[in-house]
């Protein structure tokens, strides 16, 4: 019995290492915005500038079609000239009249500029097809490095949905991975509103297959 178990363990080990892992580094760019998912009366007019991402990942094969990918991604952006806009309904009494009416007054005030830095850890399941293409999806754990404002907190668990392709030359390969990503869908802080950072972007980079 012990000999059979040892043989099974060795067979699994050989089959696992027969499908070799890979490492890759990338640069990311995207169209990024901050959304308010809970209160439509609060609107942020923010400009995202000087955005970039740098990352490193390792891909572990699970089968001939599926990989598990994880690593670290550093995210940086400037949030410029945000304004909070909201409305308030007030009662107004008209002199000499028995009645009063309601008026809506709009308020606005600027938010200070901020720099936002995030370290994220994706845990993605990757499905390969047609030799050159893949789909990937999974949760993204994110941590703010500078904590600029609790209202903008992105500490939490978000998600990544992506499609990509890669081309091998020897042990090296190049790849591109367009994606949609949201930070802090489930946040770690008890906030009255969620201002999630949404990204439509792409990672481009180079990798090495062991």
Short mmCIF file of C-alpha atoms in Angstrom, two decimals:
data_model
loop_
_atom_site.label_atom_id
_atom_site.label_comp_id
_atom_site.label_asym_id
_atom_site.label_seq_id
_atom_site.Cartn_x
_atom_site.Cartn_y
_atom_site.Cartn_z
CA UNK A 1 0.00 0.00 0.00
CA UNK A 2 2.79 2.40 0.91
CA UNK A 3 4.58 1.60 -2.34
CA UNK A 4 1.41 2.42 -4.33
CA UNK A 5 0.95 5.74 -2.51
CA UNK A 6 4.61 6.65 -3.10
CA UNK A 7 4.26 5.80 -6.79
CA UNK A 8 1.10 7.93 -7.03
CA UNK A 9 2.84 10.87 -5.34
CA UNK A 10 5.82 10.61 -7.70
CA UNK A 11 3.50 10.42 -10.72
CA UNK A 12 1.62 13.53 -9.63
CA UNK A 13 4.87 15.38 -8.96
CA UNK A 14 6.28 14.52 -12.39
CA UNK A 15 3.06 15.48 -14.15
CA UNK A 16 2.94 18.83 -12.28
CA UNK A 17 6.52 19.81 -13.12
CA UNK A 18 6.09 18.60 -16.70
CA UNK A 19 3.88 21.65 -17.12
CA UNK A 20 6.35 24.36 -16.26
CA UNK A 21 5.52 27.58 -14.41
CA UNK A 22 6.21 31.02 -15.85
CA UNK A 23 7.03 34.48 -14.53
CA UNK A 24 6.13 37.77 -16.19
CA UNK A 25 6.48 41.50 -15.66
CA UNK A 26 4.23 44.17 -17.13
CA UNK A 27 3.31 47.82 -17.49
CA UNK A 28 -0.34 48.84 -17.24
CA UNK A 29 -2.40 51.72 -18.63
CA UNK A 30 -6.14 52.32 -18.41
CA UNK A 31 -9.14 54.62 -18.49
CA UNK A 32 -9.79 55.02 -14.76
CA UNK A 33 -12.68 56.61 -12.88
CA UNK A 34 -14.09 56.75 -9.37
CA UNK A 35 -17.70 55.68 -8.94
CA UNK A 36 -20.20 56.16 -6.11
CA UNK A 37 -22.25 52.98 -5.88
CA UNK A 38 -24.59 53.88 -3.05
CA UNK A 39 -25.77 57.49 -3.21
CA UNK A 40 -26.70 58.99 -6.61
CA UNK A 41 -27.05 62.48 -5.04
CA UNK A 42 -23.28 62.67 -4.59
CA UNK A 43 -21.34 63.16 -7.82
CA UNK A 44 -17.59 63.41 -8.07
CA UNK A 45 -16.08 65.21 -11.04
CA UNK A 46 -12.54 63.93 -10.74
CA UNK A 47 -9.80 63.78 -13.30
CA UNK A 48 -7.42 60.85 -13.11
CA UNK A 49 -3.96 61.87 -14.28
CA UNK A 50 -0.45 60.40 -14.40
CA UNK A 51 -1.77 56.88 -14.02
CA UNK A 52 0.42 53.82 -14.36
CA UNK A 53 0.77 50.26 -13.06
CA UNK A 54 3.82 48.05 -12.65
CA UNK A 55 3.52 44.39 -11.82
CA UNK A 56 5.15 40.98 -11.52
CA UNK A 57 3.28 37.68 -11.59
CA UNK A 58 3.91 33.95 -11.49
CA UNK A 59 1.75 31.48 -13.39
CA UNK A 60 1.37 27.94 -12.07
CA UNK A 61 -0.15 25.34 -14.42
CA UNK A 62 -3.09 23.35 -13.07
CA UNK A 63 -3.77 21.42 -16.27
CA UNK A 64 -3.19 21.73 -20.00
CA UNK A 65 -5.93 24.40 -20.18
CA UNK A 66 -5.95 26.10 -16.77
CA UNK A 67 -3.36 28.18 -14.90
CA UNK A 68 -3.35 29.89 -11.53
CA UNK A 69 -1.80 33.38 -11.64
CA UNK A 70 -0.84 35.62 -8.73
CA UNK A 71 1.69 38.31 -7.90
CA UNK A 72 1.98 41.99 -6.97
CA UNK A 73 0.85 45.14 -8.78
CA UNK A 74 1.82 48.71 -7.85
CA UNK A 75 -0.76 51.33 -8.87
CA UNK A 76 -0.25 55.13 -8.88
CA UNK A 77 -2.50 57.99 -9.95
CA UNK A 78 -3.23 61.66 -9.23
CA UNK A 79 -6.82 62.66 -8.44
CA UNK A 80 -7.22 66.24 -9.66
CA UNK A 81 -9.80 68.93 -8.84
CA UNK A 82 -12.71 66.88 -7.58
CA UNK A 83 -15.96 68.60 -6.63
CA UNK A 84 -18.77 67.30 -4.50
CA UNK A 85 -22.16 68.35 -5.81
CA UNK A 86 -25.33 67.89 -3.83
CA UNK A 87 -28.77 69.43 -3.51
CA UNK A 88 -30.86 70.39 -0.50
CA UNK A 89 -34.54 71.24 -0.40
CA UNK A 90 -35.37 74.22 1.84
CA UNK A 91 -38.68 75.79 2.81
CA UNK A 92 -39.11 79.46 1.97
CA UNK A 93 -41.86 81.66 3.40
CA UNK A 94 -43.22 84.36 1.12
CA UNK A 95 -43.94 87.70 2.95
CA UNK A 96 -47.64 88.61 2.98
CA UNK A 97 -48.63 85.13 1.84
CA UNK A 98 -50.21 82.42 3.95
CA UNK A 99 -48.27 79.73 2.09
CA UNK A 100 -44.62 78.81 1.66
CA UNK A 101 -42.85 77.03 -1.15
CA UNK A 102 -39.84 74.76 -1.40
CA UNK A 103 -36.70 75.64 -3.28
CA UNK A 104 -33.80 73.43 -4.23
CA UNK A 105 -30.37 74.90 -3.58
CA UNK A 106 -27.29 73.30 -5.16
CA UNK A 107 -24.04 73.25 -3.23
CA UNK A 108 -20.57 72.53 -4.53
CA UNK A 109 -17.12 72.67 -3.04
CA UNK A 110 -13.78 71.46 -4.39
CA UNK A 111 -11.90 68.52 -2.98
CA UNK A 112 -8.13 68.77 -2.57
CA UNK A 113 -5.87 67.07 -5.06
CA UNK A 114 -4.65 63.65 -3.96
CA UNK A 115 -2.08 61.05 -4.87
CA UNK A 116 -3.31 57.49 -4.64
CA UNK A 117 -0.95 54.52 -4.33
CA UNK A 118 -2.22 50.94 -4.12
CA UNK A 119 -0.53 47.57 -3.77
CA UNK A 120 -2.77 44.81 -5.10
CA UNK A 121 -2.54 41.01 -5.12
CA UNK A 122 -4.57 39.32 -7.85
CA UNK A 123 -5.54 35.64 -7.60
CA UNK A 124 -6.65 34.75 -11.12
CA UNK A 125 -7.80 31.59 -12.81
CA UNK A 126 -6.62 31.56 -16.41
CA UNK A 127 -8.15 29.53 -19.23
CA UNK A 128 -6.03 29.00 -22.36
CA UNK A 129 -7.44 28.34 -25.83
CA UNK A 130 -6.33 28.32 -29.49
CA UNK A 131 -2.66 28.19 -28.41
CA UNK A 132 -2.26 31.99 -28.23
CA UNK A 133 -5.23 33.31 -26.23
CA UNK A 134 -6.53 33.21 -22.67
CA UNK A 135 -9.32 34.42 -20.39
CA UNK A 136 -8.58 35.33 -16.78
CA UNK A 137 -10.75 36.28 -13.83
CA UNK A 138 -10.65 36.33 -10.06
CA UNK A 139 -10.49 38.41 -6.87
CA UNK A 140 -8.03 41.25 -6.29
CA UNK A 141 -6.86 42.07 -2.77
CA UNK A 142 -5.84 45.75 -2.50
CA UNK A 143 -4.10 47.88 0.14
CA UNK A 144 -3.60 51.64 0.04
CA UNK A 145 0.00 52.64 0.66
CA UNK A 146 -0.61 56.30 1.51
CA UNK A 147 -4.27 56.36 2.72
CA UNK A 148 -5.06 59.86 1.37
CA UNK A 149 -8.74 60.01 2.34
CA UNK A 150 -11.13 57.55 3.95
CA UNK A 151 -13.81 58.47 1.40
CA UNK A 152 -11.55 57.19 -1.36
CA UNK A 153 -10.46 54.07 0.48
CA UNK A 154 -9.71 51.18 -1.87
CA UNK A 155 -8.69 48.75 0.88
CA UNK A 156 -10.63 45.58 0.26
CA UNK A 157 -11.44 42.81 -2.18
CA UNK A 158 -12.23 43.68 -5.79
CA UNK A 159 -12.25 41.68 -9.00
CA UNK A 160 -10.54 41.37 -12.37
CA UNK A 161 -12.06 40.22 -15.69
CA UNK A 162 -9.70 39.94 -18.63
CA UNK A 163 -8.94 38.60 -22.09
CA UNK A 164 -5.48 38.32 -23.57
CA UNK A 165 -2.97 36.77 -25.87
CA UNK A 166 0.69 35.79 -25.82
CA UNK A 167 3.37 34.73 -28.29
CA UNK A 168 6.38 32.55 -27.44
CA UNK A 169 9.87 32.71 -28.89
CA UNK A 170 11.95 30.07 -27.17
CA UNK A 171 11.45 30.24 -23.42
CA UNK A 172 10.48 33.91 -23.58
CA UNK A 173 7.09 35.32 -24.50
CA UNK A 174 5.32 38.65 -24.90
CA UNK A 175 1.72 39.19 -23.86
CA UNK A 176 -1.12 41.70 -23.71
CA UNK A 177 -4.06 41.48 -21.32
CA UNK A 178 -6.98 43.94 -21.74
CA UNK A 179 -9.15 43.91 -18.62
CA UNK A 180 -11.83 45.47 -16.44
CA UNK A 181 -10.92 45.80 -12.76
CA UNK A 182 -12.64 47.25 -9.72
CA UNK A 183 -10.93 47.89 -6.38
CA UNK A 184 -12.60 47.56 -2.98
CA UNK A 185 -15.92 46.03 -4.08
CA UNK A 186 -15.96 44.53 -0.57
CA UNK A 187 -14.17 47.15 1.53
CA UNK A 188 -12.30 46.64 4.77
CA UNK A 189 -13.61 49.89 6.29
CA UNK A 190 -17.14 50.63 7.48
CA UNK A 191 -17.92 53.56 5.19
CA UNK A 192 -21.17 55.35 4.50
CA UNK A 193 -20.45 55.38 0.76
CA UNK A 194 -18.25 53.37 -1.57
CA UNK A 195 -16.15 55.26 -4.10
CA UNK A 196 -14.75 52.34 -6.06
CA UNK A 197 -11.92 52.78 -8.50
CA UNK A 198 -12.87 51.25 -11.86
CA UNK A 199 -10.38 50.48 -14.63
CA UNK A 200 -10.77 49.65 -18.32
CA UNK A 201 -7.19 49.02 -19.31
CA UNK A 202 -4.48 46.66 -20.49
CA UNK A 203 -1.28 45.07 -19.24
CA UNK A 204 1.56 44.57 -21.72
CA UNK A 205 4.76 42.80 -20.82
CA UNK A 206 7.29 40.04 -21.22
CA UNK A 207 7.64 36.67 -19.52
CA UNK A 208 9.84 33.60 -19.18
CA UNK A 209 8.67 29.98 -19.24
CA UNK A 210 10.83 27.70 -17.08
#
